[in-house]
Amino acid sequence: MSSCAYLDKLIAALQIMPGVGPRSATRIAYALLDHKRAEGLQMAQIVQEALEHIELCPCCRNYSDGGVCAICANDKRRHSGLLCIVETPADVQAIESAGTFFGTYFVLHGHLSPLDGIGPQELGLELLEQRLQSGEIKEAILATNPTVEGEATAAYIAAMARRYQLTMSKIASGVPFGGNLDSVDEHTLATSITERRPFV
Amino acid sequence: MSSCAYLDKLIAALQIMPGVGPRSATRIAYALLDHKRAEGLQMAQIVQEALEHIELCPCCRNYSDGGVCAICANDKRRHSGLLCIVETPADVQAIESAGTFFGTYFVLHGHLSPLDGIGPQELGLELLEQRLQSGEIKEAILATNPTVEGEATAAYIAAMARRYQLTMSKIASGVPFGGNLDSVDEHTLATSITERRPFV
């Protein structure tokens, strides 16, 4: 508690951001006040604009500036016939950064979790089914997280997709590049052996 | 770079905050978009209001909601005759949290640094001199940071204050509570010995 009510409100407000606790919030507040007032006001403006304007692409449910997103609007990518199904918009960005996928995406915004009230409707599976039966998709790649919930969600979608004679695939699991084999967990290592591939 | 221009702008804007790099900014942006839109908008509003409304107290230069701050407006504190001179508003908050000082403050907003163009005028020393000669102050406590620049600034202020027959003091330097003596730096340890006090 300082003697300045606005300052206390500012420090409290900044703590809604993940990873920002009371100490960082105080440091940020003083930095903005001490020598970054103009930048701080601009940031507030941009946060407001972004949160008001960013919506979900009606085609893939990824974040878009309004209407169909740039990836869905790209004819080349749409005609590839490849659809990658991911849990979050952050996953799309991660795969885009990897730079080897040139199809379109579908973002679930979560995974099936009946206890939290997250069912097929919350994940937009109706819209996904429309896309799968449209005939535009030749192969659907399941790229949900390698967790129990992610795998369960993938299994549910695979069961749904089976009706439409599509090729279904799943991103490869195995040892990540870098590091040592002995630091990889047992489950990953077991998978990397059962799913071994011919050495070329 | 995502396919959403607003998102890219949001991630860039968040990085003006100290301690927030590209990865944290991305995490914050997705958290705000995914499930904290209302809180994010409220935060933006509060940041804007705070940066527009918080000004310097005309008496002590600490942050205030407008006009004289709560500490300077407190008669009891003003009549104590004690003035604590600190470098930043954060120092005021730290001393207030310590809970043993009941006088008023003067905030320099930095330290003398001629190479960076920070001289007596930038630190408000004219205003400080007015307060020192007003007759209200009996003792001025120098609480600048224990750094070369902080000590130089303290020496400058002490020279200025000497004209007004005030008691000048400096906060104690020595070993901090907690931890081991062997982890305290040599300079601090040397000071703690030369400035030793009778054991009571």
mmCIF file of C-alpha atoms in Angstrom:
data_model
loop_
_atom_site.group_PDB
_atom_site.id
_atom_site.type_symbol
_atom_site.label_atom_id
_atom_site.label_comp_id
_atom_site.label_asym_id
_atom_site.label_seq_id
_atom_site.Cartn_x
_atom_site.Cartn_y
_atom_site.Cartn_z
ATOM 1 C CA MET A 1 0.000 0.000 0.000
ATOM 2 C CA SER A 2 1.460 3.329 -1.044
ATOM 3 C CA SER A 3 -0.014 6.734 -0.283
ATOM 4 C CA CYS A 4 -1.178 7.059 -3.898
ATOM 5 C CA ALA A 5 -4.474 5.317 -4.714
ATOM 6 C CA TYR A 6 -3.904 5.300 -8.492
ATOM 7 C CA LEU A 7 -0.514 3.668 -7.996
ATOM 8 C CA ASP A 8 -2.036 0.909 -5.840
ATOM 9 C CA LYS A 9 -4.723 0.302 -8.470
ATOM 10 C CA LEU A 10 -2.075 0.180 -11.203
ATOM 11 C CA ILE A 11 0.050 -2.362 -9.308
ATOM 12 C CA ALA A 12 -3.015 -4.535 -8.640
ATOM 13 C CA ALA A 13 -4.205 -4.342 -12.259
ATOM 14 C CA LEU A 14 -0.856 -5.402 -13.728
ATOM 15 C CA GLN A 15 -1.013 -8.640 -11.738
ATOM 16 C CA ILE A 16 -3.690 -10.142 -13.979
ATOM 17 C CA MET A 17 -0.880 -10.995 -16.393
ATOM 18 C CA PRO A 18 0.573 -14.501 -15.994
ATOM 19 C CA GLY A 19 4.061 -14.462 -14.472
ATOM 20 C CA VAL A 20 3.585 -10.977 -12.993
ATOM 21 C CA GLY A 21 3.421 -11.029 -9.180
ATOM 22 C CA PRO A 22 3.381 -8.140 -6.702
ATOM 23 C CA ARG A 23 7.129 -7.463 -7.018
ATOM 24 C CA SER A 24 7.240 -7.403 -10.829
ATOM 25 C CA ALA A 25 4.022 -5.386 -10.948
ATOM 26 C CA THR A 26 5.559 -2.778 -8.634
ATOM 27 C CA ARG A 27 8.712 -2.680 -10.736
ATOM 28 C CA ILE A 28 6.687 -2.292 -13.952
ATOM 29 C CA ALA A 29 4.473 0.417 -12.425
ATOM 30 C CA TYR A 30 7.469 2.497 -11.320
ATOM 31 C CA ALA A 31 9.237 2.002 -14.652
ATOM 32 C CA LEU A 32 6.157 3.223 -16.544
ATOM 33 C CA LEU A 33 5.746 6.225 -14.239
ATOM 34 C CA ASP A 34 9.443 7.096 -13.982
ATOM 35 C CA HIS A 35 10.413 7.219 -17.633
ATOM 36 C CA LYS A 36 7.946 5.412 -19.878
ATOM 37 C CA ARG A 37 4.665 7.318 -19.593
ATOM 38 C CA ALA A 38 4.238 7.793 -23.344
ATOM 39 C CA GLU A 39 5.108 4.151 -24.116
ATOM 40 C CA GLY A 40 2.804 3.001 -21.313
ATOM 41 C CA LEU A 41 -0.130 4.981 -22.698
ATOM 42 C CA GLN A 42 0.572 3.571 -26.154
ATOM 43 C CA MET A 43 0.700 0.043 -24.729
ATOM 44 C CA ALA A 44 -2.653 0.569 -22.971
ATOM 45 C CA GLN A 45 -4.118 1.778 -26.263
ATOM 46 C CA ILE A 46 -2.789 -1.240 -28.179
ATOM 47 C CA VAL A 47 -3.973 -3.730 -25.524
ATOM 48 C CA GLN A 48 -7.441 -2.208 -25.734
ATOM 49 C CA GLU A 49 -7.538 -2.204 -29.539
ATOM 50 C CA ALA A 50 -6.198 -5.748 -29.788
ATOM 51 C CA LEU A 51 -8.643 -7.171 -27.239
ATOM 52 C CA GLU A 52 -11.549 -5.407 -28.923
ATOM 53 C CA HIS A 53 -10.612 -6.303 -32.489
ATOM 54 C CA ILE A 54 -9.050 -9.753 -32.457
ATOM 55 C CA GLU A 55 -11.724 -12.357 -33.175
ATOM 56 C CA LEU A 56 -11.851 -15.985 -34.222
ATOM 57 C CA CYS A 57 -11.457 -16.866 -37.915
ATOM 58 C CA PRO A 58 -14.839 -18.373 -38.914
ATOM 59 C CA CYS A 59 -12.987 -21.087 -40.827
ATOM 60 C CA CYS A 60 -10.212 -22.295 -38.483
ATOM 61 C CA ARG A 61 -10.987 -20.566 -35.131
ATOM 62 C CA ASN A 62 -7.456 -19.115 -34.986
ATOM 63 C CA TYR A 63 -7.136 -15.452 -33.961
ATOM 64 C CA SER A 64 -7.705 -13.047 -36.845
ATOM 65 C CA ASP A 65 -7.917 -9.299 -37.362
ATOM 66 C CA GLY A 66 -11.506 -9.798 -38.491
ATOM 67 C CA GLY A 67 -13.049 -12.233 -40.975
ATOM 68 C CA VAL A 68 -11.112 -15.131 -42.481
ATOM 69 C CA CYS A 69 -7.471 -15.274 -41.319
ATOM 70 C CA ALA A 70 -4.479 -14.927 -43.628
ATOM 71 C CA ILE A 71 -3.735 -18.672 -43.579
ATOM 72 C CA CYS A 72 -7.285 -19.722 -44.511
ATOM 73 C CA ALA A 73 -7.426 -16.983 -47.153
ATOM 74 C CA ASN A 74 -4.297 -18.382 -48.824
ATOM 75 C CA ASP A 75 -5.468 -20.441 -51.837
ATOM 76 C CA LYS A 76 -2.260 -22.426 -52.056
ATOM 77 C CA ARG A 77 -2.557 -23.557 -48.457
ATOM 78 C CA ARG A 78 -6.269 -24.336 -48.766
ATOM 79 C CA HIS A 79 -5.727 -26.400 -51.921
ATOM 80 C CA SER A 80 -3.022 -28.486 -50.230
ATOM 81 C CA GLY A 81 -5.810 -30.626 -48.738
ATOM 82 C CA LEU A 82 -3.925 -30.800 -45.433
ATOM 83 C CA LEU A 83 -5.584 -29.845 -42.143
ATOM 84 C CA CYS A 84 -3.666 -29.683 -38.886
ATOM 85 C CA ILE A 85 -5.787 -29.836 -35.720
ATOM 86 C CA VAL A 86 -4.255 -28.128 -32.674
ATOM 87 C CA GLU A 87 -5.374 -27.156 -29.184
ATOM 88 C CA THR A 88 -4.357 -23.480 -29.067
ATOM 89 C CA PRO A 89 -3.462 -20.512 -31.298
ATOM 90 C CA ALA A 90 0.006 -20.650 -29.696
ATOM 91 C CA ASP A 91 0.401 -24.143 -31.216
ATOM 92 C CA VAL A 92 -0.342 -22.697 -34.671
ATOM 93 C CA GLN A 93 2.392 -20.126 -34.170
ATOM 94 C CA ALA A 94 4.829 -22.814 -32.987
ATOM 95 C CA ILE A 95 4.153 -24.998 -36.048
ATOM 96 C CA GLU A 96 4.365 -21.965 -38.356
ATOM 97 C CA SER A 97 7.771 -21.152 -36.846
ATOM 98 C CA ALA A 98 8.909 -24.735 -37.515
ATOM 99 C CA GLY A 99 8.261 -23.946 -41.180
ATOM 100 C CA THR A 100 7.450 -27.397 -42.608
ATOM 101 C CA PHE A 101 3.653 -27.337 -42.742
ATOM 102 C CA PHE A 102 1.892 -25.622 -45.617
ATOM 103 C CA GLY A 103 -1.739 -26.614 -45.118
ATOM 104 C CA THR A 104 -4.487 -25.040 -43.028
ATOM 105 C CA TYR A 105 -5.310 -25.369 -39.332
ATOM 106 C CA PHE A 106 -8.189 -25.954 -37.011
ATOM 107 C CA VAL A 107 -7.893 -24.579 -33.471
ATOM 108 C CA LEU A 108 -9.870 -26.343 -30.738
ATOM 109 C CA HIS A 109 -9.126 -23.781 -27.972
ATOM 110 C CA GLY A 110 -8.683 -26.542 -25.412
ATOM 111 C CA HIS A 111 -9.282 -30.262 -25.076
ATOM 112 C CA LEU A 112 -12.245 -32.397 -24.056
ATOM 113 C CA SER A 113 -12.703 -32.108 -20.321
ATOM 114 C CA PRO A 114 -16.230 -33.124 -19.266
ATOM 115 C CA LEU A 115 -15.546 -32.300 -15.619
ATOM 116 C CA ASP A 116 -14.863 -28.662 -16.582
ATOM 117 C CA GLY A 117 -17.875 -28.592 -18.873
ATOM 118 C CA ILE A 118 -15.767 -28.635 -22.029
ATOM 119 C CA GLY A 119 -17.453 -30.894 -24.568
ATOM 120 C CA PRO A 120 -17.490 -31.194 -28.386
ATOM 121 C CA GLN A 121 -19.504 -27.990 -28.724
ATOM 122 C CA GLU A 122 -16.980 -25.829 -26.824
ATOM 123 C CA LEU A 123 -14.198 -27.126 -29.095
ATOM 124 C CA GLY A 124 -16.141 -26.236 -32.248
ATOM 125 C CA LEU A 125 -16.243 -29.868 -33.414
ATOM 126 C CA GLU A 126 -19.408 -29.192 -35.406
ATOM 127 C CA LEU A 127 -17.503 -26.667 -37.529
ATOM 128 C CA LEU A 128 -14.603 -29.120 -37.785
ATOM 129 C CA GLU A 129 -16.979 -31.842 -39.018
ATOM 130 C CA GLN A 130 -18.324 -29.473 -41.680
ATOM 131 C CA ARG A 131 -14.797 -28.889 -42.888
ATOM 132 C CA LEU A 132 -13.935 -32.599 -42.853
ATOM 133 C CA GLN A 133 -16.991 -33.501 -44.958
ATOM 134 C CA SER A 134 -16.581 -30.584 -47.375
ATOM 135 C CA GLY A 135 -14.310 -32.687 -49.604
ATOM 136 C CA GLU A 136 -11.562 -30.044 -49.414
ATOM 137 C CA ILE A 137 -9.526 -32.032 -46.886
ATOM 138 C CA LYS A 138 -7.522 -35.102 -47.932
ATOM 139 C CA GLU A 139 -5.510 -35.621 -44.767
ATOM 140 C CA ALA A 140 -6.188 -34.469 -41.221
ATOM 141 C CA ILE A 141 -3.136 -34.305 -38.953
ATOM 142 C CA LEU A 142 -3.844 -34.561 -35.230
ATOM 143 C CA ALA A 143 -1.462 -32.314 -33.324
ATOM 144 C CA THR A 144 -3.101 -32.149 -29.907
ATOM 145 C CA ASN A 145 -0.773 -32.081 -26.911
ATOM 146 C CA PRO A 146 0.855 -35.407 -25.945
ATOM 147 C CA THR A 147 -1.103 -35.520 -22.659
ATOM 148 C CA VAL A 148 -3.922 -37.804 -21.520
ATOM 149 C CA GLU A 149 -6.552 -35.151 -22.345
ATOM 150 C CA GLY A 150 -4.913 -34.305 -25.662
ATOM 151 C CA GLU A 151 -4.787 -37.978 -26.707
ATOM 152 C CA ALA A 152 -8.417 -38.521 -25.669
ATOM 153 C CA THR A 153 -9.474 -35.503 -27.725
ATOM 154 C CA ALA A 154 -7.491 -36.806 -30.705
ATOM 155 C CA ALA A 155 -9.189 -40.217 -30.400
ATOM 156 C CA TYR A 156 -12.631 -38.566 -30.339
ATOM 157 C CA ILE A 157 -11.867 -36.516 -33.467
ATOM 158 C CA ALA A 158 -10.381 -39.539 -35.251
ATOM 159 C CA ALA A 159 -13.585 -41.498 -34.581
ATOM 160 C CA MET A 160 -15.600 -38.627 -36.033
ATOM 161 C CA ALA A 161 -13.364 -38.266 -39.085
ATOM 162 C CA ARG A 162 -13.494 -41.962 -39.926
ATOM 163 C CA ARG A 163 -16.970 -41.450 -41.450
ATOM 164 C CA TYR A 164 -15.552 -39.309 -44.231
ATOM 165 C CA GLN A 165 -12.830 -41.587 -45.694
ATOM 166 C CA LEU A 166 -10.001 -39.215 -44.900
ATOM 167 C CA THR A 167 -6.380 -40.076 -44.236
ATOM 168 C CA MET A 168 -5.849 -39.448 -40.535
ATOM 169 C CA SER A 169 -2.379 -38.992 -39.111
ATOM 170 C CA LYS A 170 -0.779 -37.943 -35.845
ATOM 171 C CA ILE A 171 2.410 -35.941 -35.378
ATOM 172 C CA ALA A 172 5.377 -38.154 -34.471
ATOM 173 C CA SER A 173 6.249 -38.781 -30.836
ATOM 174 C CA GLY A 174 9.803 -39.644 -29.870
ATOM 175 C CA VAL A 175 13.026 -38.249 -28.492
ATOM 176 C CA PRO A 176 13.432 -34.493 -29.025
ATOM 177 C CA PHE A 177 16.593 -33.174 -30.700
ATOM 178 C CA GLY A 178 19.374 -32.027 -28.387
ATOM 179 C CA GLY A 179 20.130 -33.274 -24.901
ATOM 180 C CA ASN A 180 20.861 -36.818 -23.762
ATOM 181 C CA LEU A 181 18.818 -39.983 -24.092
ATOM 182 C CA ASP A 182 19.087 -40.598 -20.350
ATOM 183 C CA SER A 183 17.267 -37.338 -19.596
ATOM 184 C CA VAL A 184 14.275 -38.361 -21.723
ATOM 185 C CA ASP A 185 11.323 -39.795 -19.764
ATOM 186 C CA GLU A 186 10.555 -43.527 -19.957
ATOM 187 C CA HIS A 187 7.255 -43.199 -21.797
ATOM 188 C CA THR A 188 8.804 -41.082 -24.569
ATOM 189 C CA LEU A 189 11.744 -43.456 -24.873
ATOM 190 C CA ALA A 190 9.458 -46.523 -25.007
ATOM 191 C CA THR A 191 7.411 -44.828 -27.764
ATOM 192 C CA SER A 192 10.554 -43.953 -29.693
ATOM 193 C CA ILE A 193 11.460 -47.666 -29.759
ATOM 194 C CA THR A 194 8.063 -49.126 -30.593
ATOM 195 C CA GLU A 195 7.606 -46.508 -33.337
ATOM 196 C CA ARG A 196 11.133 -46.852 -34.745
ATOM 197 C CA ARG A 197 11.633 -46.242 -38.447
ATOM 198 C CA PRO A 198 13.895 -47.730 -41.138
ATOM 199 C CA PHE A 199 17.298 -46.042 -41.132
ATOM 200 C CA VAL A 200 17.897 -44.429 -44.532
ATOM 201 C CA MET B 1 5.285 -13.114 -36.624
ATOM 202 C CA SER B 2 1.791 -14.552 -36.549
ATOM 203 C CA SER B 3 -0.813 -14.147 -39.269
ATOM 204 C CA CYS B 4 -2.692 -11.637 -37.108
ATOM 205 C CA ALA B 5 -1.392 -8.054 -37.241
ATOM 206 C CA TYR B 6 -3.127 -6.964 -34.022
ATOM 207 C CA LEU B 7 -1.597 -9.909 -32.172
ATOM 208 C CA ASP B 8 1.901 -9.000 -33.394
ATOM 209 C CA LYS B 9 1.359 -5.391 -32.298
ATOM 210 C CA LEU B 10 0.094 -6.567 -28.904
ATOM 211 C CA ILE B 11 3.123 -8.821 -28.345
ATOM 212 C CA ALA B 12 5.496 -6.000 -29.338
ATOM 213 C CA ALA B 13 3.728 -3.441 -27.138
ATOM 214 C CA LEU B 14 3.856 -5.623 -24.011
ATOM 215 C CA GLN B 15 7.646 -5.770 -24.277
ATOM 216 C CA ILE B 16 8.077 -2.160 -23.110
ATOM 217 C CA MET B 17 7.606 -3.504 -19.575
ATOM 218 C CA PRO B 18 10.837 -4.358 -17.727
ATOM 219 C CA GLY B 19 11.342 -8.113 -17.364
ATOM 220 C CA VAL B 20 8.943 -8.929 -20.205
ATOM 221 C CA GLY B 21 10.729 -10.380 -23.239
ATOM 222 C CA PRO B 22 9.296 -11.898 -26.423
ATOM 223 C CA ARG B 23 8.366 -15.214 -24.762
ATOM 224 C CA SER B 24 6.591 -13.710 -21.739
ATOM 225 C CA ALA B 25 4.880 -11.139 -23.970
ATOM 226 C CA THR B 26 3.547 -13.942 -26.184
ATOM 227 C CA ARG B 27 2.357 -15.877 -23.136
ATOM 228 C CA ILE B 28 0.646 -12.769 -21.718
ATOM 229 C CA ALA B 29 -0.975 -11.910 -25.061
ATOM 230 C CA TYR B 30 -2.456 -15.404 -25.452
ATOM 231 C CA ALA B 31 -3.608 -15.479 -21.818
ATOM 232 C CA LEU B 32 -5.413 -12.140 -22.261
ATOM 233 C CA LEU B 33 -7.012 -13.271 -25.526
ATOM 234 C CA ASP B 34 -7.835 -16.818 -24.408
ATOM 235 C CA HIS B 35 -9.640 -16.149 -21.161
ATOM 236 C CA LYS B 36 -8.962 -12.688 -19.765
ATOM 237 C CA ARG B 37 -10.374 -10.220 -22.289
ATOM 238 C CA ALA B 38 -12.490 -8.333 -19.762
ATOM 239 C CA GLU B 39 -9.653 -8.166 -17.222
ATOM 240 C CA GLY B 40 -7.245 -7.094 -19.973
ATOM 241 C CA LEU B 41 -9.511 -4.243 -21.055
ATOM 242 C CA GLN B 42 -9.867 -3.160 -17.443
ATOM 243 C CA MET B 43 -6.078 -3.277 -17.004
ATOM 244 C CA ALA B 44 -5.592 -1.115 -20.111
ATOM 245 C CA GLN B 45 -8.097 1.370 -18.726
ATOM 246 C CA ILE B 46 -6.354 1.524 -15.333
ATOM 247 C CA VAL B 47 -2.879 1.872 -16.901
ATOM 248 C CA GLN B 48 -4.166 4.791 -18.960
ATOM 249 C CA GLU B 49 -5.891 6.488 -16.024
ATOM 250 C CA ALA B 50 -2.916 6.013 -13.716
ATOM 251 C CA LEU B 51 -0.381 7.348 -16.223
ATOM 252 C CA GLU B 52 -2.598 10.335 -16.966
ATOM 253 C CA HIS B 53 -3.452 11.196 -13.362
ATOM 254 C CA ILE B 54 -0.439 10.390 -11.217
ATOM 255 C CA GLU B 55 1.667 13.524 -10.768
ATOM 256 C CA LEU B 56 4.435 14.714 -8.478
ATOM 257 C CA CYS B 57 3.552 16.091 -5.049
ATOM 258 C CA PRO B 58 4.606 19.788 -5.157
ATOM 259 C CA CYS B 59 6.076 19.416 -1.696
ATOM 260 C CA CYS B 60 8.095 16.155 -1.752
ATOM 261 C CA ARG B 61 8.071 15.113 -5.451
ATOM 262 C CA ASN B 62 6.693 11.675 -4.563
ATOM 263 C CA TYR B 63 3.872 10.324 -6.759
ATOM 264 C CA SER B 64 0.460 11.634 -5.773
ATOM 265 C CA ASP B 65 -3.109 11.424 -7.043
ATOM 266 C CA GLY B 66 -3.029 15.179 -7.579
ATOM 267 C CA GLY B 67 -1.902 18.017 -5.296
ATOM 268 C CA VAL B 68 -0.074 17.460 -2.025
ATOM 269 C CA CYS B 69 0.424 13.749 -1.199
ATOM 270 C CA ALA B 70 -1.063 12.028 1.847
ATOM 271 C CA ILE B 71 2.274 11.975 3.696
ATOM 272 C CA CYS B 72 2.951 15.708 3.250
ATOM 273 C CA ALA B 73 -0.670 16.500 4.131
ATOM 274 C CA ASN B 74 -0.307 14.661 7.447
ATOM 275 C CA ASP B 75 0.228 17.341 10.133
ATOM 276 C CA LYS B 76 1.764 14.933 12.614
ATOM 277 C CA ARG B 77 4.419 13.848 10.114
ATOM 278 C CA ARG B 78 5.121 17.403 8.997
ATOM 279 C CA HIS B 79 5.538 18.599 12.566
ATOM 280 C CA SER B 80 8.044 15.835 13.366
ATOM 281 C CA GLY B 81 10.742 18.035 11.795
ATOM 282 C CA LEU B 82 12.300 14.964 10.142
ATOM 283 C CA LEU B 83 12.983 14.875 6.396
ATOM 284 C CA CYS B 84 14.213 11.739 4.639
ATOM 285 C CA ILE B 85 15.858 12.309 1.252
ATOM 286 C CA VAL B 86 15.640 9.352 -1.150
ATOM 287 C CA GLU B 87 16.381 8.682 -4.813
ATOM 288 C CA THR B 88 13.102 7.125 -5.979
ATOM 289 C CA PRO B 89 9.407 6.778 -5.060
ATOM 290 C CA ALA B 90 10.093 3.041 -4.665
ATOM 291 C CA ASP B 91 12.512 3.912 -1.849
ATOM 292 C CA VAL B 92 9.714 5.814 -0.078
ATOM 293 C CA GLN B 93 7.513 2.739 -0.306
ATOM 294 C CA ALA B 94 10.324 0.524 1.023
ATOM 295 C CA ILE B 95 10.932 2.804 4.019
ATOM 296 C CA GLU B 96 7.189 3.085 4.666
ATOM 297 C CA SER B 97 6.968 -0.725 4.696
ATOM 298 C CA ALA B 98 9.804 -0.845 7.231
ATOM 299 C CA GLY B 99 7.486 1.167 9.489
ATOM 300 C CA THR B 100 9.971 3.082 11.688
ATOM 301 C CA PHE B 101 10.045 6.501 10.032
ATOM 302 C CA PHE B 102 7.314 9.012 10.770
ATOM 303 C CA GLY B 103 8.588 12.189 9.136
ATOM 304 C CA THR B 104 8.253 13.474 5.582
ATOM 305 C CA TYR B 105 10.229 12.680 2.444
ATOM 306 C CA PHE B 106 11.930 14.346 -0.456
ATOM 307 C CA VAL B 107 12.283 12.330 -3.674
ATOM 308 C CA LEU B 108 15.172 13.212 -5.981
ATOM 309 C CA HIS B 109 14.079 10.959 -8.882
ATOM 310 C CA GLY B 110 17.659 9.896 -9.547
ATOM 311 C CA HIS B 111 21.146 10.930 -8.527
ATOM 312 C CA LEU B 112 23.654 13.482 -9.785
ATOM 313 C CA SER B 113 25.093 12.244 -13.065
ATOM 314 C CA PRO B 114 26.651 15.092 -15.055
ATOM 315 C CA LEU B 115 27.514 12.797 -17.981
ATOM 316 C CA ASP B 116 23.800 11.988 -18.415
ATOM 317 C CA GLY B 117 22.854 15.646 -18.037
ATOM 318 C CA ILE B 118 21.371 15.127 -14.563
ATOM 319 C CA GLY B 119 22.322 18.090 -12.399
ATOM 320 C CA PRO B 120 20.881 19.784 -9.301
ATOM 321 C CA GLN B 121 17.972 21.189 -11.280
ATOM 322 C CA GLU B 122 16.788 17.776 -12.516
ATOM 323 C CA LEU B 123 16.803 16.491 -8.927
ATOM 324 C CA GLY B 124 14.690 19.422 -7.700
ATOM 325 C CA LEU B 125 17.404 20.613 -5.311
ATOM 326 C CA GLU B 126 16.046 24.162 -5.465
ATOM 327 C CA LEU B 127 12.763 22.944 -3.988
ATOM 328 C CA LEU B 128 14.710 20.898 -1.435
ATOM 329 C CA GLU B 129 16.697 23.996 -0.427
ATOM 330 C CA GLN B 130 13.445 25.936 0.063
ATOM 331 C CA ARG B 131 12.229 23.222 2.403
ATOM 332 C CA LEU B 132 15.531 23.074 4.302
ATOM 333 C CA GLN B 133 15.517 26.830 4.941
ATOM 334 C CA SER B 134 11.816 27.005 5.804
ATOM 335 C CA GLY B 135 12.590 26.299 9.472
ATOM 336 C CA GLU B 136 10.198 23.330 9.473
ATOM 337 C CA ILE B 137 13.007 20.762 9.242
ATOM 338 C CA LYS B 138 15.165 19.941 12.253
ATOM 339 C CA GLU B 139 16.970 16.900 10.910
ATOM 340 C CA ALA B 140 17.561 15.774 7.319
ATOM 341 C CA ILE B 141 18.285 12.070 6.871
ATOM 342 C CA LEU B 142 20.215 11.160 3.726
ATOM 343 C CA ALA B 143 18.948 7.841 2.370
ATOM 344 C CA THR B 144 20.399 7.812 -1.144
ATOM 345 C CA ASN B 145 21.571 4.444 -2.450
ATOM 346 C CA PRO B 146 24.894 3.143 -1.075
ATOM 347 C CA THR B 147 26.544 3.504 -4.515
ATOM 348 C CA VAL B 148 29.243 5.892 -5.758
ATOM 349 C CA GLU B 149 26.638 8.144 -7.403
ATOM 350 C CA GLY B 150 24.314 7.968 -4.398
ATOM 351 C CA GLU B 151 27.121 8.910 -1.983
ATOM 352 C CA ALA B 152 28.234 11.788 -4.227
ATOM 353 C CA THR B 153 24.667 13.096 -4.354
ATOM 354 C CA ALA B 154 24.407 12.826 -0.560
ATOM 355 C CA ALA B 155 27.675 14.764 -0.159
ATOM 356 C CA TYR B 156 26.382 17.518 -2.455
ATOM 357 C CA ILE B 157 23.124 17.840 -0.511
ATOM 358 C CA ALA B 158 24.961 17.795 2.844
ATOM 359 C CA ALA B 159 27.160 20.692 1.670
ATOM 360 C CA MET B 160 24.046 22.620 0.686
ATOM 361 C CA ALA B 161 22.256 21.892 3.961
ATOM 362 C CA ARG B 162 25.197 22.990 6.105
ATOM 363 C CA ARG B 163 24.205 26.619 5.487
ATOM 364 C CA TYR B 164 20.976 26.193 7.440
ATOM 365 C CA GLN B 165 22.245 24.798 10.784
ATOM 366 C CA LEU B 166 20.349 21.525 10.452
ATOM 367 C CA THR B 167 21.240 18.180 11.949
ATOM 368 C CA MET B 168 22.295 16.007 9.011
ATOM 369 C CA SER B 169 22.362 12.233 9.288
ATOM 370 C CA LYS B 170 22.814 9.246 7.006
ATOM 371 C CA ILE B 171 21.068 5.887 7.275
ATOM 372 C CA ALA B 172 23.306 3.223 8.816
ATOM 373 C CA SER B 173 25.441 0.986 6.613
ATOM 374 C CA GLY B 174 26.439 -2.464 7.829
ATOM 375 C CA VAL B 175 25.653 -6.139 7.607
ATOM 376 C CA PRO B 176 22.042 -6.876 6.656
ATOM 377 C CA PHE B 177 19.960 -9.193 8.859
ATOM 378 C CA GLY B 178 19.819 -12.857 7.848
ATOM 379 C CA GLY B 179 22.435 -14.804 5.968
ATOM 380 C CA ASN B 180 26.081 -15.363 6.879
ATOM 381 C CA LEU B 181 28.867 -12.893 7.504
ATOM 382 C CA ASP B 182 31.078 -14.660 4.946
ATOM 383 C CA SER B 183 28.596 -13.888 2.167
ATOM 384 C CA VAL B 184 28.708 -10.132 2.894
ATOM 385 C CA ASP B 185 31.014 -8.118 0.605
ATOM 386 C CA GLU B 186 34.314 -6.731 1.982
ATOM 387 C CA HIS B 187 33.357 -3.077 1.786
ATOM 388 C CA THR B 188 30.171 -3.608 3.798
ATOM 389 C CA LEU B 189 32.016 -5.711 6.364
ATOM 390 C CA ALA B 190 34.793 -3.114 6.691
ATOM 391 C CA THR B 191 32.164 -0.401 7.227
ATOM 392 C CA SER B 192 30.367 -2.511 9.826
ATOM 393 C CA ILE B 193 33.615 -2.691 11.823
ATOM 394 C CA THR B 194 34.707 0.948 11.538
ATOM 395 C CA GLU B 195 31.168 2.071 12.395
ATOM 396 C CA ARG B 196 30.686 -0.403 15.254
ATOM 397 C CA ARG B 197 28.463 0.643 18.154
ATOM 398 C CA PRO B 198 28.502 0.024 21.916
ATOM 399 C CA PHE B 199 26.817 -3.268 22.769
ATOM 400 C CA VAL B 200 23.842 -2.580 25.021
#
